mmCIF file of C-alpha atoms in Angstrom:
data_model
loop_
_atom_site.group_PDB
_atom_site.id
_atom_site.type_symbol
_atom_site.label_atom_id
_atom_site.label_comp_id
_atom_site.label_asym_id
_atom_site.label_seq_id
_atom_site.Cartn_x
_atom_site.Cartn_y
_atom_site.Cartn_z
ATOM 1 C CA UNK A 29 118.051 126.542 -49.110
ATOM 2 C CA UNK A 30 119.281 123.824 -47.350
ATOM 3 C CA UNK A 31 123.107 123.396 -47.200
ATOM 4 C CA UNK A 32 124.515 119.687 -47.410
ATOM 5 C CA UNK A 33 125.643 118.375 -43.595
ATOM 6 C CA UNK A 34 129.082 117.275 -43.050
ATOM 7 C CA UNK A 35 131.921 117.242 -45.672
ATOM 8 C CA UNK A 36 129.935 116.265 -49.283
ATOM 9 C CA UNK A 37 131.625 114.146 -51.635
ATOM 10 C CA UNK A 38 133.245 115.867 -54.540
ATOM 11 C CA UNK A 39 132.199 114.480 -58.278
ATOM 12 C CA UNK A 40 134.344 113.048 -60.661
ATOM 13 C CA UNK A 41 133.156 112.291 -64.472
ATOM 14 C CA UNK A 42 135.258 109.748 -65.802
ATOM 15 C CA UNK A 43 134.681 108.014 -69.414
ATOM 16 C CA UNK A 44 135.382 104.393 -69.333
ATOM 17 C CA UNK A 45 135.412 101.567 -72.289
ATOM 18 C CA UNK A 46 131.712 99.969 -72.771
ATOM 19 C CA UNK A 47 133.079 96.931 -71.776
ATOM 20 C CA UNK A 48 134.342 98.186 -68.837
ATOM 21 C CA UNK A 49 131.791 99.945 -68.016
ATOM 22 C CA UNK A 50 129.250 96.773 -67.940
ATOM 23 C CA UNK A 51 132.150 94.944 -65.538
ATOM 24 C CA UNK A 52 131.839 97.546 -63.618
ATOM 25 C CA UNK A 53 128.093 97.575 -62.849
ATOM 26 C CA UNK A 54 128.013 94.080 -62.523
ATOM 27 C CA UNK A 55 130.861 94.113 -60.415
ATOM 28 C CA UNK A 56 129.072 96.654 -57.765
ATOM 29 C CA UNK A 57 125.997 94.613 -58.317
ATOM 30 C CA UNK A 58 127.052 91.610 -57.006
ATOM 31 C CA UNK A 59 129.058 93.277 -54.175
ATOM 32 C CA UNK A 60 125.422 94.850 -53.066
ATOM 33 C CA UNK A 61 127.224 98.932 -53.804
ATOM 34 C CA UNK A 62 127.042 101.280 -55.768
ATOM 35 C CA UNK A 63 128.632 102.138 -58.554
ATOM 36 C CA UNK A 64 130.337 104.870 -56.832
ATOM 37 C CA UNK A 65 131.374 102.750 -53.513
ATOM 38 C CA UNK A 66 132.572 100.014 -56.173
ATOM 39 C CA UNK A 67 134.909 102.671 -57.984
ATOM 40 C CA UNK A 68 136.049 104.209 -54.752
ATOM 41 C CA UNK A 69 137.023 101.033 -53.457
ATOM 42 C CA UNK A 70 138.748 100.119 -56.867
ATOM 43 C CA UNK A 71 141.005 103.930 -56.779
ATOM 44 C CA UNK A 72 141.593 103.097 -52.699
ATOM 45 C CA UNK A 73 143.081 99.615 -53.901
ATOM 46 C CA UNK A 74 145.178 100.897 -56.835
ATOM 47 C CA UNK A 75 146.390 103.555 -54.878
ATOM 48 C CA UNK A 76 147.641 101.516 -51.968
ATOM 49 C CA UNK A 77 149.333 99.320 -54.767
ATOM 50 C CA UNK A 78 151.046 102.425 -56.384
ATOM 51 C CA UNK A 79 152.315 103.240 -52.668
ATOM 52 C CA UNK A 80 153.537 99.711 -52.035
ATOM 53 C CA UNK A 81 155.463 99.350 -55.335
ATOM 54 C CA UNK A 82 156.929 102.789 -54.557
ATOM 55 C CA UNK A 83 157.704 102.210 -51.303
ATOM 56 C CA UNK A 84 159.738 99.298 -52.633
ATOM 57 C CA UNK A 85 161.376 100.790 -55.399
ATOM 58 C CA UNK A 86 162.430 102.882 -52.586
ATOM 59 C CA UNK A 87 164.310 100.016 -50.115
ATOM 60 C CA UNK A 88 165.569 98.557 -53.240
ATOM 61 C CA UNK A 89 167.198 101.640 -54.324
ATOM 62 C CA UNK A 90 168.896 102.054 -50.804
ATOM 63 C CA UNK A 91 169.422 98.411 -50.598
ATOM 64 C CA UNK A 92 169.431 96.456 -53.209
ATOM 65 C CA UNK A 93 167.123 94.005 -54.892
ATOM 66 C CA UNK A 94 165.348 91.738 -53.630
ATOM 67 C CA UNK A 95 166.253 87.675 -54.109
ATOM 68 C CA UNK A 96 164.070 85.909 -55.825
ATOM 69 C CA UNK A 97 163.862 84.101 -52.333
ATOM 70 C CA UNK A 98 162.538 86.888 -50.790
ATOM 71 C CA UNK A 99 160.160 87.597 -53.635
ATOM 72 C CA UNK A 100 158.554 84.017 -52.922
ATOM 73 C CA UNK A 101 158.231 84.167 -49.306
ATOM 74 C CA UNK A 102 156.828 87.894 -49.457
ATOM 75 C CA UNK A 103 154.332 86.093 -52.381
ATOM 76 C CA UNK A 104 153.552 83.187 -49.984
ATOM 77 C CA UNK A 105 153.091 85.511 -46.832
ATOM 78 C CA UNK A 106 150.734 87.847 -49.030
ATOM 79 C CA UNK A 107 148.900 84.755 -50.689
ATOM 80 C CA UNK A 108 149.915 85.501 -54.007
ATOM 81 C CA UNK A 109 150.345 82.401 -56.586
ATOM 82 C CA UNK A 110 152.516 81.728 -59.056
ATOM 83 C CA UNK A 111 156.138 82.406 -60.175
ATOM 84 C CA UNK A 112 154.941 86.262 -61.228
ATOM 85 C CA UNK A 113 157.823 88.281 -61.215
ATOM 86 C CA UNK A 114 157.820 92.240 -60.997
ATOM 87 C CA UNK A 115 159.033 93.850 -64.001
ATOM 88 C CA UNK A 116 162.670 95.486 -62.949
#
């Protein structure tokens, strides 16, 4: 028997919505991945979102809220449109 080389990939069964779940393939489709590689990238995203908004939460809770003049030139430096605000 031939053992896998280097550190293998664990497995992770997930159930999604149908509708999701045809995004989804299209999605890695078009981006020339797999499904997998579409998903992972999707979980790294979300992740470093969760971290960011934590991370915040965090230097508000030290310091303070931000203005709503900070929260448009921190938009504006990251791209973002719009007058979106963060739910408190």
């Amino acid at each position: 028997m031939v053992m896998p080389r280097g550190n293998p990939s664990p497995k992770l069964a997930i159930t999604v919505d149908p509708d999701v779940h045809a995004q989804v393939v299209a999605a890695a489709a078009a981006d020339g991945v797999s499904v997998s590689a579409w998903m992972t990238a999707a979980a790294r995203r979300a992740l470093r979102l969760r971290e960011g908004l934590a991370a915040v939460a965090e230097w508000e809770a030290e310091h303070g809220a931000f203005s709503p003049g900070e929260l448009d030139a921190a938009r504006a430096r990251a791209g973002a449109a719009g007058p979106e605000r963060r739910p408190a």
